[in-house]
């Protein structure tokens, strides 16, 4: 154990290497044990491929406009993976040894995530309901534009962010799966369910990383948690845009559609925060100085405040015509 009063962030992250090594096998699957997009979509090598595609297109015909919009937005978010991997590499103090636990985690996490965009993209292409060129342009924009998560390349803030965001992504894909099933597309439901399960495992891992940091450096971790909640957690696709549309405007319409469908709402944001407070045992945390105590007070009071705000929010009614949807 390291002495928290003397520990720098780099020392804490280095101290966690053995722990991270253990979590790789606990929260990530081997390639041999993983599902692949080809398992969930029509197989072009078999004679009845075109029959399977026809059936897929018939089911997709009944999906609602807002559900398609959310599905496209989720796909673009997943396909901007190069940005996320490179962002993790910029975190200060993260050991860069290619064979070390942190870099192994980064590569293995990226490898699992890479399947998500592939599977969703192929489904949308086969569905016949999406203007693929428009969607592909939005993906290129998102990778080129990058993002600003306000984590300041700090490992503590970064892992608060990933804990929150992976949980939110799990909720979004799980809800899309549920709605797709109600709208008669069991194949899409199964696909999104597989993606959601991956995101749930990833969320558990990042939450475990933060729990470990709280053991070694509770005060600084508490201050980082407070800072991220004051800034508010933005989704990684907040710069999403379409051809001919200003930066960020498309994302607002995408979140409106998600709110209307109940895929991801302001209430979900509050519930995630509530869950993190319980997961990290913030109420009973020890080792805080005066600033840390103030940070704890702020975080503990925040869910109730956010719930009051959410109760006053109205679900956007105006539908937007996305260039993505044929």
Coordinates of C-alpha atoms in Angstrom, one line a residue:
X1 CA 0.0 0.0 0.0
X2 CA 1.2 3.5 -0.8
X3 CA 0.9 6.5 1.5
X4 CA -1.9 8.6 0.1
X5 CA -0.6 11.9 1.6
X6 CA 2.6 11.5 -0.4
X7 CA 1.2 9.8 -3.5
X8 CA 1.2 11.5 -6.8
X9 CA -1.4 10.5 -9.4
X10 CA 1.4 8.7 -11.4
X11 CA 2.4 6.7 -8.3
X12 CA -1.2 5.6 -7.7
X13 CA -1.7 4.6 -11.3
X14 CA 1.6 2.6 -11.2
X15 CA 0.6 1.0 -7.9
X16 CA -2.7 -0.2 -9.6
X17 CA -0.9 -2.2 -12.3
X18 CA -1.4 -5.6 -10.7
X19 CA -5.0 -4.8 -10.0
X20 CA -5.6 -3.8 -13.6
X21 CA -4.0 -7.0 -14.8
X22 CA -6.5 -9.0 -12.7
X23 CA -9.4 -7.0 -14.0
X24 CA -8.5 -7.7 -17.7
X25 CA -9.5 -11.3 -17.3
X26 CA -12.5 -10.5 -15.1
X27 CA -14.1 -7.8 -17.2
X28 CA -12.9 -8.4 -20.7
X29 CA -13.4 -11.6 -22.8
X30 CA -10.8 -13.4 -24.9
X31 CA -11.2 -13.3 -28.7
X32 CA -12.0 -17.0 -28.6
X33 CA -14.9 -16.4 -26.2
X34 CA -16.3 -13.3 -27.8
X35 CA -19.2 -12.8 -30.1
X36 CA -18.5 -11.3 -33.6
X37 CA -20.7 -9.2 -35.8
X38 CA -20.9 -12.2 -38.3
X39 CA -22.7 -14.2 -35.6
X40 CA -25.6 -11.8 -35.5
X41 CA -26.2 -10.9 -39.1
X42 CA -26.9 -12.6 -42.4
X43 CA -24.0 -14.8 -43.7
X44 CA -23.0 -13.8 -47.3
X45 CA -21.4 -17.3 -47.8
X46 CA -24.6 -19.2 -47.6
X47 CA -27.2 -19.8 -50.4
X48 CA -30.1 -18.2 -48.4
X49 CA -28.2 -15.0 -47.7
X50 CA -30.6 -12.9 -49.9
X51 CA -33.6 -14.4 -48.2
X52 CA -32.2 -13.5 -44.8
X53 CA -31.5 -9.9 -46.0
X54 CA -35.0 -9.7 -47.3
X55 CA -36.4 -10.7 -43.9
X56 CA -34.2 -8.2 -42.1
X57 CA -35.4 -5.4 -44.4
X58 CA -39.0 -6.4 -43.8
X59 CA -38.6 -6.2 -40.1
X60 CA -36.6 -2.9 -40.3
X61 CA -39.4 -1.4 -42.3
X62 CA -41.6 -1.2 -39.1
X63 CA -39.0 0.5 -36.9
X64 CA -40.0 4.0 -35.9
X65 CA -38.3 7.1 -37.2
X66 CA -37.0 8.2 -33.7
X67 CA -35.6 4.7 -33.0
X68 CA -33.7 4.7 -36.3
X69 CA -32.3 8.2 -35.5
X70 CA -31.1 7.0 -32.1
X71 CA -29.7 3.8 -33.6
X72 CA -27.7 5.8 -36.2
X73 CA -26.5 8.2 -33.5
X74 CA -25.4 5.3 -31.4
X75 CA -23.6 3.7 -34.4
X76 CA -21.7 7.0 -35.2
X77 CA -20.7 7.2 -31.5
X78 CA -19.4 3.7 -31.6
X79 CA -17.5 4.1 -34.8
X80 CA -15.6 7.1 -33.6
X81 CA -13.5 4.6 -31.6
X82 CA -10.1 5.9 -32.9
X83 CA -10.7 9.1 -31.0
X84 CA -11.4 7.3 -27.7
X85 CA -8.4 5.0 -27.9
X86 CA -6.1 7.9 -28.6
X87 CA -7.7 9.9 -25.8
X88 CA -6.9 7.2 -23.3
X89 CA -3.3 7.2 -24.5
X90 CA -3.0 10.9 -23.5
X91 CA -3.9 10.4 -19.8
X92 CA -1.0 11.7 -17.7
X93 CA 0.8 9.1 -15.6
X94 CA -0.5 6.1 -17.4
X95 CA 2.4 3.7 -18.0
X96 CA 3.1 3.3 -21.7
X97 CA 4.9 -0.1 -21.5
X98 CA 3.3 -2.0 -24.5
X99 CA 3.3 -5.2 -22.5
X100 CA 2.2 -3.6 -19.2
X101 CA -1.3 -4.0 -17.7
X102 CA -2.5 -0.5 -18.7
X103 CA -1.6 -0.8 -22.3
X104 CA -3.0 -4.3 -22.5
X105 CA -6.2 -3.0 -21.0
X106 CA -6.4 -0.2 -23.5
X107 CA -5.9 -2.5 -26.5
X108 CA -8.2 -5.2 -25.3
X109 CA -11.0 -2.7 -24.4
X110 CA -10.6 -1.1 -27.8
X111 CA -10.8 -4.5 -29.5
X112 CA -14.1 -5.3 -27.8
X113 CA -15.5 -1.9 -28.6
X114 CA -14.5 -2.1 -32.2
X115 CA -17.1 -4.9 -32.8
X116 CA -19.9 -2.6 -31.8
X117 CA -19.7 -0.1 -34.7
X118 CA -19.0 -2.9 -37.2
X119 CA -22.2 -4.8 -36.2
X120 CA -24.5 -1.8 -36.0
X121 CA -23.1 -0.4 -39.3
X122 CA -23.7 -3.6 -41.2
X123 CA -27.3 -3.9 -39.8
X124 CA -28.1 -0.3 -40.9
X125 CA -26.6 -0.9 -44.4
X126 CA -28.6 -4.1 -44.9
X127 CA -31.8 -2.4 -43.6
X128 CA -32.2 -0.2 -46.6
X129 CA -33.6 2.6 -44.5
X130 CA -30.4 4.6 -44.0
X131 CA -28.6 7.1 -46.3
X132 CA -25.2 5.5 -45.7
X133 CA -23.2 8.2 -47.3
X134 CA -24.7 10.8 -45.0
X135 CA -24.1 8.6 -41.9
X136 CA -20.5 7.9 -43.0
X137 CA -19.8 11.6 -43.4
X138 CA -21.1 12.2 -39.8
X139 CA -18.7 9.5 -38.5
X140 CA -15.8 11.1 -40.4
X141 CA -16.7 14.5 -39.0
X142 CA -16.8 13.1 -35.4
X143 CA -13.4 11.5 -35.7
X144 CA -11.9 14.6 -37.3
X145 CA -13.6 17.1 -34.9
X146 CA -12.7 15.1 -31.8
X147 CA -14.2 16.0 -28.4
X148 CA -13.6 17.9 -25.2
X149 CA -14.5 15.8 -22.2
X150 CA -13.0 18.4 -19.7
X151 CA -10.9 15.7 -18.0
X152 CA -7.7 17.6 -18.4
X153 CA -5.7 14.4 -19.2
X154 CA -6.1 13.5 -15.5
X155 CA -6.5 9.8 -14.7
X156 CA -8.9 10.4 -11.8
X157 CA -11.3 12.6 -13.8
X158 CA -10.9 10.3 -16.9
X159 CA -12.0 7.3 -14.9
X160 CA -15.0 9.1 -13.4
X161 CA -15.9 10.0 -17.0
X162 CA -15.6 6.4 -18.3
X163 CA -17.5 5.0 -15.3
X164 CA -20.4 7.3 -16.1
X165 CA -20.3 7.1 -19.9
X166 CA -20.0 3.3 -20.1
X167 CA -23.0 3.0 -17.8
X168 CA -24.9 5.5 -20.0
X169 CA -24.0 3.6 -23.1
X170 CA -25.2 0.3 -21.6
X171 CA -28.5 1.9 -20.8
X172 CA -28.9 3.3 -24.3
X173 CA -28.2 0.1 -26.1
X174 CA -30.3 -2.0 -23.7
X175 CA -33.3 0.3 -24.2
X176 CA -32.9 0.3 -28.0
X177 CA -32.9 -3.5 -27.7
X178 CA -36.1 -3.5 -25.7
X179 CA -37.9 -1.1 -28.1
X180 CA -36.7 -3.0 -31.2
X181 CA -38.2 -6.2 -29.7
X182 CA -41.5 -4.4 -29.1
X183 CA -41.4 -3.1 -32.7
X184 CA -40.9 -6.7 -34.0
X185 CA -37.2 -6.8 -34.7
X186 CA -35.7 -9.6 -32.6
X187 CA -32.5 -9.7 -34.6
X188 CA -31.8 -6.0 -33.9
X189 CA -32.8 -6.5 -30.2
X190 CA -30.3 -9.4 -29.9
X191 CA -27.5 -7.4 -31.5
X192 CA -28.0 -4.4 -29.3
X193 CA -28.3 -6.7 -26.3
X194 CA -24.9 -8.1 -27.0
X195 CA -23.4 -4.6 -27.3
X196 CA -25.1 -3.5 -24.0
X197 CA -23.6 -6.5 -22.2
X198 CA -20.1 -5.5 -23.3
X199 CA -20.7 -1.9 -22.1
X200 CA -22.0 -3.2 -18.7
X201 CA -18.7 -5.2 -18.2
X202 CA -16.6 -2.2 -19.2
X203 CA -18.6 0.1 -16.8
X204 CA -17.9 -2.3 -13.9
X205 CA -14.2 -2.3 -14.7
X206 CA -13.9 1.5 -14.7
X207 CA -15.9 1.8 -11.5
X208 CA -13.5 -0.7 -9.9
X209 CA -10.6 1.4 -11.0
X210 CA -12.1 4.4 -9.3
X211 CA -12.8 2.4 -6.1
X212 CA -9.1 1.4 -6.0
X213 CA -8.0 5.0 -6.4
X214 CA -10.3 6.0 -3.5
X215 CA -8.4 3.4 -1.4
X216 CA -5.1 5.1 -2.1
X217 CA -5.9 8.8 -2.6
X218 CA -9.4 9.5 -1.3
X219 CA -9.2 13.2 -1.0
X220 CA -7.9 13.9 -4.5
X221 CA -10.3 11.3 -6.0
X222 CA -13.2 13.0 -4.2
X223 CA -12.2 16.4 -5.6
X224 CA -11.9 15.0 -9.1
X225 CA -15.4 13.4 -8.8
X226 CA -16.9 16.7 -7.7
X227 CA -15.1 18.6 -10.5
X228 CA -16.5 16.3 -13.2
X229 CA -20.0 16.6 -11.8
X230 CA -19.8 20.4 -11.7
X231 CA -18.7 20.4 -15.3
X232 CA -21.4 17.8 -16.2
X233 CA -20.7 14.6 -18.1
X234 CA -21.0 15.2 -21.8
X235 CA -21.4 12.2 -24.2
X236 CA -18.4 11.5 -26.5
X237 CA -20.5 12.4 -29.6
X238 CA -21.4 15.9 -28.4
X239 CA -19.8 17.4 -31.6
X240 CA -21.9 15.1 -33.8
X241 CA -23.0 16.8 -37.1
X242 CA -24.4 16.1 -40.5
X243 CA -23.2 17.5 -43.8
X244 CA -24.2 21.1 -44.1
X245 CA -25.1 21.4 -40.4
X246 CA -23.2 23.4 -37.8
X247 CA -21.1 21.7 -35.2
X248 CA -23.1 20.2 -32.3
X249 CA -26.6 20.9 -33.6
X250 CA -27.2 17.4 -34.8
X251 CA -26.3 16.0 -31.3
X252 CA -29.1 18.1 -29.8
X253 CA -31.7 16.6 -32.1
X254 CA -30.3 13.1 -31.5
X255 CA -30.7 13.6 -27.7
X256 CA -34.2 14.9 -28.3
X257 CA -35.1 11.7 -30.1
X258 CA -33.5 9.6 -27.3
X259 CA -35.6 11.5 -24.8
X260 CA -38.8 11.0 -26.7
X261 CA -38.2 7.3 -27.1
X262 CA -37.1 6.9 -23.4
X263 CA -33.8 5.5 -24.5
X264 CA -31.7 7.9 -22.4
X265 CA -33.2 10.7 -20.3
X266 CA -32.3 13.3 -17.7
X267 CA -33.6 10.9 -15.1
X268 CA -31.1 8.3 -16.2
X269 CA -28.3 10.8 -15.7
X270 CA -29.4 11.3 -12.1
X271 CA -29.8 7.5 -11.6
X272 CA -26.2 6.9 -12.8
X273 CA -24.9 9.5 -10.4
X274 CA -26.9 7.9 -7.6
X275 CA -25.4 4.6 -8.5
X276 CA -21.8 5.9 -8.5
X277 CA -22.3 7.5 -5.1
X278 CA -23.4 4.1 -3.7
X279 CA -20.7 2.1 -5.6
X280 CA -17.9 4.3 -4.3
X281 CA -19.4 4.5 -0.8
X282 CA -19.1 8.3 -0.8
X283 CA -21.3 8.8 2.3
X284 CA -18.9 6.8 4.5
X285 CA -15.6 7.8 2.8
X286 CA -12.8 8.7 5.2
X287 CA -9.5 10.5 4.8
X288 CA -11.0 13.8 3.5
X289 CA -9.7 17.3 4.4
X290 CA -11.9 20.3 4.5
X291 CA -12.0 20.8 0.7
X292 CA -12.7 17.0 0.3
X293 CA -15.6 17.3 2.8
X294 CA -17.1 20.2 0.9
X295 CA -16.7 18.2 -2.3
X296 CA -18.5 15.2 -0.7
X297 CA -21.4 17.5 0.4
X298 CA -21.8 18.9 -3.1
X299 CA -21.9 15.4 -4.7
X300 CA -24.2 14.0 -2.1
X301 CA -26.7 16.8 -2.5
X302 CA -26.6 16.8 -6.3
X303 CA -29.0 13.9 -7.2
X304 CA -31.9 15.6 -5.4
X305 CA -31.2 18.8 -7.1
X306 CA -31.0 17.1 -10.5
X307 CA -34.2 15.2 -9.9
X308 CA -36.1 18.5 -9.3
X309 CA -34.7 19.9 -12.5
X310 CA -35.6 16.7 -14.4
X311 CA -39.2 16.9 -13.1
X312 CA -39.6 20.3 -14.7
X313 CA -38.2 19.4 -18.1
X314 CA -40.5 18.7 -21.0
X315 CA -39.9 16.0 -23.5
X316 CA -39.1 17.7 -26.9
X317 CA -42.0 17.2 -29.2
X318 CA -40.7 18.6 -32.5
X319 CA -39.3 16.0 -34.7
X320 CA -36.2 16.8 -36.8
X321 CA -35.6 15.3 -40.2
X322 CA -32.1 13.8 -40.2
X323 CA -30.2 13.6 -43.4
X324 CA -29.2 10.1 -42.3
X325 CA -32.6 8.5 -42.8
X326 CA -33.7 7.6 -46.3

